[in-house]
mmCIF file with all atom_site columns, C-alpha atoms in Angstrom:
data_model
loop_
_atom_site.group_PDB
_atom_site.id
_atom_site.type_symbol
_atom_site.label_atom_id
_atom_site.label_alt_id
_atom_site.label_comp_id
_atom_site.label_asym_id
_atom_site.label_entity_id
_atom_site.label_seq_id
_atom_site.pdbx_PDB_ins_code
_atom_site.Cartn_x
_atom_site.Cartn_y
_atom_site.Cartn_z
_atom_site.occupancy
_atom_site.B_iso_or_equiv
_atom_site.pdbx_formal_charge
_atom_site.auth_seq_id
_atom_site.auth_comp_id
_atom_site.auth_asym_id
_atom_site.auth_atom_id
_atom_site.pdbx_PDB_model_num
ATOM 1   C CA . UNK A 1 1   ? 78.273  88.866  74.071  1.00 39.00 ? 164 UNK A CA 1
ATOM 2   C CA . UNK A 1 2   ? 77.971  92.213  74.676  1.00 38.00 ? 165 UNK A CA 1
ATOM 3   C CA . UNK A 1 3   ? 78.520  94.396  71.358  1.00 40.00 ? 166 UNK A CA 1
ATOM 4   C CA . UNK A 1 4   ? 81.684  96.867  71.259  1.00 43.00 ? 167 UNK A CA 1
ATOM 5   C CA . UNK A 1 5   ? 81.278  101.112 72.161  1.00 42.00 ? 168 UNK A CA 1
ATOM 6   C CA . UNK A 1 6   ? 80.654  103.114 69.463  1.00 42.00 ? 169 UNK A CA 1
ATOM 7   C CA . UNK A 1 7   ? 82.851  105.825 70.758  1.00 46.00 ? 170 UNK A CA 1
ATOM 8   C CA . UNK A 1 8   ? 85.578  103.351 70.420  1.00 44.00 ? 171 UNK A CA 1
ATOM 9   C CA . UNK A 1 9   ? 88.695  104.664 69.083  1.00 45.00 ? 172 UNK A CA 1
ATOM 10  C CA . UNK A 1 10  ? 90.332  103.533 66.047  1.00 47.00 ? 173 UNK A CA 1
ATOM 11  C CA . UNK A 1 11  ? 92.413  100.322 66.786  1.00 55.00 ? 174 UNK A CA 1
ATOM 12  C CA . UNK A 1 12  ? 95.953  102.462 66.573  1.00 71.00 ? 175 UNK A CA 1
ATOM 13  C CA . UNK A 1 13  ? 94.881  104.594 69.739  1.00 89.00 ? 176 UNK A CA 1
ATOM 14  C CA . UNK A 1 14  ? 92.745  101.748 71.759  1.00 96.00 ? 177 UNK A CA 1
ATOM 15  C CA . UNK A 1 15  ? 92.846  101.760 75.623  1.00 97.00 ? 178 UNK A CA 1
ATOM 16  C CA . UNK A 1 16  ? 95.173  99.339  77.313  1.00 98.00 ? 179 UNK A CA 1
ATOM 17  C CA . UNK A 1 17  ? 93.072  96.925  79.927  1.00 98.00 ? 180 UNK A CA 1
ATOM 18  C CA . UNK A 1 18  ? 95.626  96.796  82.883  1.00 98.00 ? 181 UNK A CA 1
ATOM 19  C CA . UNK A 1 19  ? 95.564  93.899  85.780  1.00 97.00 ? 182 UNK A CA 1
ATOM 20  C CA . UNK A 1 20  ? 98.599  93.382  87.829  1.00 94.00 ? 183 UNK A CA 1
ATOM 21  C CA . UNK A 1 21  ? 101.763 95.568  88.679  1.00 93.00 ? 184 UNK A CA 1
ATOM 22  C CA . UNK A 1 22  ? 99.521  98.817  86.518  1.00 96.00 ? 185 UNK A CA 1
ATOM 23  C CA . UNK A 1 23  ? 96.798  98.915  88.114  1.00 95.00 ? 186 UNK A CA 1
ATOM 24  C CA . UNK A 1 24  ? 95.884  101.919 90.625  1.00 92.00 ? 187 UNK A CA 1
ATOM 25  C CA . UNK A 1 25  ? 98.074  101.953 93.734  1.00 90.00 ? 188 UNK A CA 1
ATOM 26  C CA . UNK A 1 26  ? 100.343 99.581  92.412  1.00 91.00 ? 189 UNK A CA 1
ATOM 27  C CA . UNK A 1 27  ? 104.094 99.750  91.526  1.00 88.00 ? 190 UNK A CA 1
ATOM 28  C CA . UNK A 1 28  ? 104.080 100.256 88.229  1.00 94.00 ? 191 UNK A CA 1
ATOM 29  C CA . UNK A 1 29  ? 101.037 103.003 87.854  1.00 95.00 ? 192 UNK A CA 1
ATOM 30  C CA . UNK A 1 30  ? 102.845 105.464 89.220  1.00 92.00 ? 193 UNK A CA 1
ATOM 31  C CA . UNK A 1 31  ? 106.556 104.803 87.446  1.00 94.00 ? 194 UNK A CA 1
ATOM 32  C CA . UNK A 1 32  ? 104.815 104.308 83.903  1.00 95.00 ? 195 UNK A CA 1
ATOM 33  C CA . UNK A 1 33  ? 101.258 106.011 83.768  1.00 95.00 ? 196 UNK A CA 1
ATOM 34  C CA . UNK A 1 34  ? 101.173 109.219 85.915  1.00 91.00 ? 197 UNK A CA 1
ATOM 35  C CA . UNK A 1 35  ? 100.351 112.059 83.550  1.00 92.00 ? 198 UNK A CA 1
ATOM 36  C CA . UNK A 1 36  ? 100.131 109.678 80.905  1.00 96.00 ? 199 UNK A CA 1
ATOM 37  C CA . UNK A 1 37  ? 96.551  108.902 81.354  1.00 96.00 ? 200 UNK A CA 1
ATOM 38  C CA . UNK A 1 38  ? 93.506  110.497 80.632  1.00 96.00 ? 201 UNK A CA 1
ATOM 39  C CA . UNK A 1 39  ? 90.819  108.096 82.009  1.00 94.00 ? 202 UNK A CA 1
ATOM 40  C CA . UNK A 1 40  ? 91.066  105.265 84.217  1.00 96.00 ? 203 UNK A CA 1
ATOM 41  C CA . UNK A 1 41  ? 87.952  102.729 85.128  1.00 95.00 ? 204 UNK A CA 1
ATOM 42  C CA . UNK A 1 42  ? 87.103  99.506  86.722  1.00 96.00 ? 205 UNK A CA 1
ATOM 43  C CA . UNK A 1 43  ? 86.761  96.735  83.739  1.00 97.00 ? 206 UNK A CA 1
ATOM 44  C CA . UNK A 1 44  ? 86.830  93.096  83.416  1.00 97.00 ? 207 UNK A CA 1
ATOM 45  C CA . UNK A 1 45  ? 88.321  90.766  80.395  1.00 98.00 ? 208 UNK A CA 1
ATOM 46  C CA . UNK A 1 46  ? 86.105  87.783  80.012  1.00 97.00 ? 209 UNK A CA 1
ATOM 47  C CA . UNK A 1 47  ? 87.100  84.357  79.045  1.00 97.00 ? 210 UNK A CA 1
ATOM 48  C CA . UNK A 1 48  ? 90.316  84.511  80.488  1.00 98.00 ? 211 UNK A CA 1
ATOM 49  C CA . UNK A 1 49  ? 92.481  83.429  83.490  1.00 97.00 ? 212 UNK A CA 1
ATOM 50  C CA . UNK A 1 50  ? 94.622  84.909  86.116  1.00 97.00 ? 213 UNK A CA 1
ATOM 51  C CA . UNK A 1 51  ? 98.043  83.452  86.844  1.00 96.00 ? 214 UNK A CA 1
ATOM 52  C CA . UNK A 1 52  ? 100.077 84.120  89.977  1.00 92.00 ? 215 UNK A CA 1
ATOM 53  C CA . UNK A 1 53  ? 103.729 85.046  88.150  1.00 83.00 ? 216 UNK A CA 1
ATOM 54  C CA . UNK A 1 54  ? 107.077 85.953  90.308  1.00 75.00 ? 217 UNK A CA 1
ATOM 55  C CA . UNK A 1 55  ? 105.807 89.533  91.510  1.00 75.00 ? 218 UNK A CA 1
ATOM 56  C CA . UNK A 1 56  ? 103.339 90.275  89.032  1.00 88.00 ? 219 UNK A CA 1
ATOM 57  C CA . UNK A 1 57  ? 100.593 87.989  87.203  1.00 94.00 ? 220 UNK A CA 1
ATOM 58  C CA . UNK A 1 58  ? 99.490  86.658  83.933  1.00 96.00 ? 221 UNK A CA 1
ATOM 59  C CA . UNK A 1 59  ? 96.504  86.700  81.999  1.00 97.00 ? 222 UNK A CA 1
ATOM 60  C CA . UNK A 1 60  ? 95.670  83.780  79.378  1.00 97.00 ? 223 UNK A CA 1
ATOM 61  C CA . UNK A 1 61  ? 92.760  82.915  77.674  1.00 96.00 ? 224 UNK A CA 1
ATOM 62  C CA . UNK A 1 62  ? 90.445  80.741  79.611  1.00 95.00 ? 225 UNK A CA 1
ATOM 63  C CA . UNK A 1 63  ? 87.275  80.092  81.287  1.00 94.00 ? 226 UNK A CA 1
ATOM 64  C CA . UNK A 1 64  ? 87.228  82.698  84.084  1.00 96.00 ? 227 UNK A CA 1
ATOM 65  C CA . UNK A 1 65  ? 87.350  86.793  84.385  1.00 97.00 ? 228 UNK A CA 1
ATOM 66  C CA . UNK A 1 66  ? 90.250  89.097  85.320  1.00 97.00 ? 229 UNK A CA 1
ATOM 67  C CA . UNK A 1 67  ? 89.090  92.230  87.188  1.00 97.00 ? 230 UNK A CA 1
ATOM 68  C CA . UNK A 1 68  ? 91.427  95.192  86.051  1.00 97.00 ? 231 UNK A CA 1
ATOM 69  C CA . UNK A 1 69  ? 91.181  99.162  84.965  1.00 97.00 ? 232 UNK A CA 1
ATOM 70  C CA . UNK A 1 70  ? 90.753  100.357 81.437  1.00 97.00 ? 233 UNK A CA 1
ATOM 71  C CA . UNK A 1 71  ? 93.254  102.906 80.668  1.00 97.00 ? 234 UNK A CA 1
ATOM 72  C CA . UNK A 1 72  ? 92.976  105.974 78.338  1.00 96.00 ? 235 UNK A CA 1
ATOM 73  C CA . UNK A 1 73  ? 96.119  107.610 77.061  1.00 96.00 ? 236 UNK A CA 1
ATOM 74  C CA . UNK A 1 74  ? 95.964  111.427 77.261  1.00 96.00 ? 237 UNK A CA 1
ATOM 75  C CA . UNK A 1 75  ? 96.020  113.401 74.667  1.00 95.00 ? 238 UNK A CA 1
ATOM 76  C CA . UNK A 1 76  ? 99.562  113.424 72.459  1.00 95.00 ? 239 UNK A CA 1
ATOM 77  C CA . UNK A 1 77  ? 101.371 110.801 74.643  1.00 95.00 ? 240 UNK A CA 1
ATOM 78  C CA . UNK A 1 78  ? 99.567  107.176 72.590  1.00 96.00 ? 241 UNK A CA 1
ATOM 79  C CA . UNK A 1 79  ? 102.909 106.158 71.374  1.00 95.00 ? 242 UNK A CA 1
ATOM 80  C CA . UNK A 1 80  ? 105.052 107.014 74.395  1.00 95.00 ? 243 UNK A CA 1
ATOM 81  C CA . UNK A 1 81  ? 102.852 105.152 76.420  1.00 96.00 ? 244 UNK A CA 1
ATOM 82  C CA . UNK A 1 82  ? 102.447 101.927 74.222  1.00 96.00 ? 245 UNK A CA 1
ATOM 83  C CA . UNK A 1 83  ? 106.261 102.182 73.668  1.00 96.00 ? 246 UNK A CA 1
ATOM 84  C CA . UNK A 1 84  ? 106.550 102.224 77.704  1.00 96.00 ? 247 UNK A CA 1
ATOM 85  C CA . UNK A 1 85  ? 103.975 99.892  78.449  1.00 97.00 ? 248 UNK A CA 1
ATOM 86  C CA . UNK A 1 86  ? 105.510 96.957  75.171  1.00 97.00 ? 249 UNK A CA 1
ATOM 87  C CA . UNK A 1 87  ? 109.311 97.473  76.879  1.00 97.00 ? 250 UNK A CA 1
ATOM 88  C CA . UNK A 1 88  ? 107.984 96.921  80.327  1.00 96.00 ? 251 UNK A CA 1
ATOM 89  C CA . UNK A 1 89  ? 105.701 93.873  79.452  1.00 97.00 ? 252 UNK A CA 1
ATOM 90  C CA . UNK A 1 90  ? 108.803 92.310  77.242  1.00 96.00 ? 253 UNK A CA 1
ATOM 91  C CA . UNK A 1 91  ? 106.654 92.258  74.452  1.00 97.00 ? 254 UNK A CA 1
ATOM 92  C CA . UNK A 1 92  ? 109.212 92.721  70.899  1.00 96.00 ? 255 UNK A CA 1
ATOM 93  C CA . UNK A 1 93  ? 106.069 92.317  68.392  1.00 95.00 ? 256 UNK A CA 1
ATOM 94  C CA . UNK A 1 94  ? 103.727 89.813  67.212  1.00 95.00 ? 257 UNK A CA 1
ATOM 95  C CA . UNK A 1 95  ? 104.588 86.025  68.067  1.00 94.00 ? 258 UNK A CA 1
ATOM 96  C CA . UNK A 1 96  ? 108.173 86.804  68.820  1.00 96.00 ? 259 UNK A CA 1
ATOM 97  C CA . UNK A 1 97  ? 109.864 84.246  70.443  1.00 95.00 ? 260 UNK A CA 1
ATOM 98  C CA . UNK A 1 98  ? 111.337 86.391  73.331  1.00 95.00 ? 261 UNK A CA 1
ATOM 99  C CA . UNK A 1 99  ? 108.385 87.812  73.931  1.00 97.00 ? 262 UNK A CA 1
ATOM 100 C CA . UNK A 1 100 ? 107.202 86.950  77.740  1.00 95.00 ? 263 UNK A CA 1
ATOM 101 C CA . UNK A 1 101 ? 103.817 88.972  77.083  1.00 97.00 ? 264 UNK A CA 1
ATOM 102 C CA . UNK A 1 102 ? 101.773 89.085  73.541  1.00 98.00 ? 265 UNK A CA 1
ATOM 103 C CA . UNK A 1 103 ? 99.875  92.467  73.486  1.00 97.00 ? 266 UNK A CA 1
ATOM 104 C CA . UNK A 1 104 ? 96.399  91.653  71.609  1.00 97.00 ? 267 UNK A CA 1
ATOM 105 C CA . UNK A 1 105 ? 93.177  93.293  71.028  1.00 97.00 ? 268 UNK A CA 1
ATOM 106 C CA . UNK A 1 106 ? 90.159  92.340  73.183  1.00 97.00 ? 269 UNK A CA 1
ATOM 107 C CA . UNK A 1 107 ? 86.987  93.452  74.539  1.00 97.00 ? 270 UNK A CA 1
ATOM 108 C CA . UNK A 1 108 ? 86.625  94.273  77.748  1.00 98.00 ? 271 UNK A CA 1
ATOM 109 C CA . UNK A 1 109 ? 83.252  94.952  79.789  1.00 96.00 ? 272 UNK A CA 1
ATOM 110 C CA . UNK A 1 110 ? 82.563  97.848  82.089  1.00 95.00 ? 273 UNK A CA 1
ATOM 111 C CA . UNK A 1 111 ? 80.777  97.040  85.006  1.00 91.00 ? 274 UNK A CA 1
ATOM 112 C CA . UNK A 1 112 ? 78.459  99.855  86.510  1.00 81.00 ? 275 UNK A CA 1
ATOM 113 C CA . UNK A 1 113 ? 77.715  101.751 83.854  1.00 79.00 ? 276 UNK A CA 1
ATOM 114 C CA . UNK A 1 114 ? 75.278  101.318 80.899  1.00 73.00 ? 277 UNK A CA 1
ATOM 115 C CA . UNK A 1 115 ? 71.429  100.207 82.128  1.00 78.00 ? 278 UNK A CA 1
ATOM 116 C CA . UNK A 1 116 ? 70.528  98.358  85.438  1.00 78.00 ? 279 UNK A CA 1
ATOM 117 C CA . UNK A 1 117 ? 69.524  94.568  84.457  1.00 76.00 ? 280 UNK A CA 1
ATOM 118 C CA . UNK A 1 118 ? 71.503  94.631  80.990  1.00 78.00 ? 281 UNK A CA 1
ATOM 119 C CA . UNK A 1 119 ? 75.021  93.316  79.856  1.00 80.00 ? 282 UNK A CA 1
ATOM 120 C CA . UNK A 1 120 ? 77.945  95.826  80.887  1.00 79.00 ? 283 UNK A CA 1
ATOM 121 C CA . UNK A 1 121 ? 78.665  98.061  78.013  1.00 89.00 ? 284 UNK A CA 1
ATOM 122 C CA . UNK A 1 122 ? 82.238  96.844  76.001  1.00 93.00 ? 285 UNK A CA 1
ATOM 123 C CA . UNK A 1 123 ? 84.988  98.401  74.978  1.00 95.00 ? 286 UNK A CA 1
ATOM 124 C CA . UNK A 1 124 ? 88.263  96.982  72.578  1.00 96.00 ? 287 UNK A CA 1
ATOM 125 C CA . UNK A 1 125 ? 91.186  97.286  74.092  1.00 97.00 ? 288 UNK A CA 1
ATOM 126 C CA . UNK A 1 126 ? 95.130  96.381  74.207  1.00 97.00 ? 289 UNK A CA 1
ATOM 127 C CA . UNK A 1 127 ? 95.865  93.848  76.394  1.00 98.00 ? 290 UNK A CA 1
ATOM 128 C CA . UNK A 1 128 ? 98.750  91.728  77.538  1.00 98.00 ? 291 UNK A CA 1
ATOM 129 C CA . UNK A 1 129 ? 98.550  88.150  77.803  1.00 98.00 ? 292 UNK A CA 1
ATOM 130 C CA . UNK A 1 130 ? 101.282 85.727  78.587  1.00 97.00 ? 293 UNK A CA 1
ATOM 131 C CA . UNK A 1 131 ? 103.200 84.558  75.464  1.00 96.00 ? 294 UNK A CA 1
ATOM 132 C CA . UNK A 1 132 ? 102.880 81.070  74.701  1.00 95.00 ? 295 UNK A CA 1
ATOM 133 C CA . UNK A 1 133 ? 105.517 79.083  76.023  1.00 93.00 ? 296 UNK A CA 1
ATOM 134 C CA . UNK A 1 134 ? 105.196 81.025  78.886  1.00 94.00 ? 297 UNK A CA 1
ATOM 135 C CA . UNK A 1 135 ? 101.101 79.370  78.485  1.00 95.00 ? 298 UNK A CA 1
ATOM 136 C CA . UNK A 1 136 ? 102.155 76.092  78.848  1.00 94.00 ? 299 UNK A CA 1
ATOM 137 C CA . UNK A 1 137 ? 104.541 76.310  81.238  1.00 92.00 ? 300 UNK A CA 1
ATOM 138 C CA . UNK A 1 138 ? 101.828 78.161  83.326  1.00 94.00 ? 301 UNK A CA 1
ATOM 139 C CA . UNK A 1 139 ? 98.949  76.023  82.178  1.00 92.00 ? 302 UNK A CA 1
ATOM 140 C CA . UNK A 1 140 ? 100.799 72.470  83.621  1.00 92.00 ? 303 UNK A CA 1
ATOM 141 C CA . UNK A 1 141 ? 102.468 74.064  86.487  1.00 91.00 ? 304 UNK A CA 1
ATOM 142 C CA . UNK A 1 142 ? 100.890 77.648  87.129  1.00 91.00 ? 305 UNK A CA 1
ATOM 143 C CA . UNK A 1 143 ? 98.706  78.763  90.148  1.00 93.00 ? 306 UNK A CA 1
ATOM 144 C CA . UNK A 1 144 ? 95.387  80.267  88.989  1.00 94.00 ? 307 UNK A CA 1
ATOM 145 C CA . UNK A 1 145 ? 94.541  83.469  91.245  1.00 93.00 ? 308 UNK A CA 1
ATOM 146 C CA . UNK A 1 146 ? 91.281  82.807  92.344  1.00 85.00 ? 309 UNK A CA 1
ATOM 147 C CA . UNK A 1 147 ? 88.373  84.913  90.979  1.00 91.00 ? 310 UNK A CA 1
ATOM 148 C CA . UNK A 1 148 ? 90.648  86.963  88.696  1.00 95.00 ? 311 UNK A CA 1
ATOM 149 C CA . UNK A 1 149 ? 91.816  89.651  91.293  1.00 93.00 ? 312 UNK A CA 1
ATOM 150 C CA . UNK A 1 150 ? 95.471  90.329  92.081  1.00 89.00 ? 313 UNK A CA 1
ATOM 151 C CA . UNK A 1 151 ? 96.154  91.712  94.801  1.00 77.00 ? 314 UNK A CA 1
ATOM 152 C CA . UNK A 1 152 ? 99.989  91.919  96.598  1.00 59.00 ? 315 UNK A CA 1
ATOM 153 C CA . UNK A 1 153 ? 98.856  90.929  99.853  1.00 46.00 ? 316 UNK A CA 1
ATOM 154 C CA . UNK A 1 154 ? 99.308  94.197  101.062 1.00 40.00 ? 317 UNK A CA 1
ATOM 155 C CA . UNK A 1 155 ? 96.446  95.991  103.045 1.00 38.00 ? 318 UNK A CA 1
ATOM 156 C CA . UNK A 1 156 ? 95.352  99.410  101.035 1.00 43.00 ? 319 UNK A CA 1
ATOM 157 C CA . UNK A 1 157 ? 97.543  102.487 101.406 1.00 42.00 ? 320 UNK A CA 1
ATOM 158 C CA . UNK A 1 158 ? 99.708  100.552 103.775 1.00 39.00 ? 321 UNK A CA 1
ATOM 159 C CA . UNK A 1 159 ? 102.856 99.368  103.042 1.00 38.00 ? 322 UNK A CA 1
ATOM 160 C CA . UNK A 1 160 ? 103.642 97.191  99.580  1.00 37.00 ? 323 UNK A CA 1
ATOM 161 C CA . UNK A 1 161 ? 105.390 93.771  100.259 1.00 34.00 ? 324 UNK A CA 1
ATOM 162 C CA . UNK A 1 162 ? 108.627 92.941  99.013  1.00 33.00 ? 325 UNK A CA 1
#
């Protein structure tokens, strides 16, 4: 495993590990993150698994990878952003029962950078997996995306699908 970045910052101002509707080019990462971030980067969260969801995925823990961007709030805007980010992933707190997301803390590699040969350098970060009932339901009747990529079928900087 690979060990966490000592530049990390404390666990109240973490960077949020995005995968679906946030990501770059998508939806989302325009309406909720422009001017809101200060660094954005290809990352992957390990030991998990991609579900296809209705217009946006899930990620649960599992035996795969999920291919996303690491997100870094700029400066002064942390708790607008996690406030933005917990409304629009339905998340109410910790083990909530309406909760269709539970936000957790989890490290995340970053591909390309640290030394050729060696484990991807790792970084904690906020991330939101499905909640559990919404687990099982997905886990007995959910389509896995394959190889942890979403994508919305759409070709790049062409038009998005409905």
């Amino acid at each position: 495993m690979s060990t966490l970045d000592p530049g990390s910052p404390p666990t109240d101002e973490l960077p949020f590990f995005v995968y679906g509707t946030l990501l770059p080019g998508e939806p989302n990462h325009d309406l909720f993150l422009r001017g809101r971030t200060s660094g954005e980067r290809p990352a992957v969260l390990p030991r998990a698994l991609l579900y296809d969801g209705p217009g946006y995925p899930y990620a649960i823990d599992g035996h795969g990878r999920v291919h996303g961007t690491l997100l870094t709030a700029a400066p002064g805007v942390y708790g607008e952003l996690l406030g933005l980010l917990d409304h629009l992933e339905e998340y109410l707190g910790p083990g909530h029962p309406r909760n269709l997301y539970e936000r957790v803390l989890r490290e995340v590699e970053l591909p390309g950078e640290g030394e050729p040969g060696q484990e991807p350098p790792a970084a904690r970060a906020w991330v939101y997996l499905a909640a559990a009932a919404v687990t099982r339901s997905l886990r007995t009747s959910g389509s896995v995306i394959a190889e942890g990529r979403w994508v919305t079928g759409r070709p790049p900087g062409g038009p998005r699908t409905p």
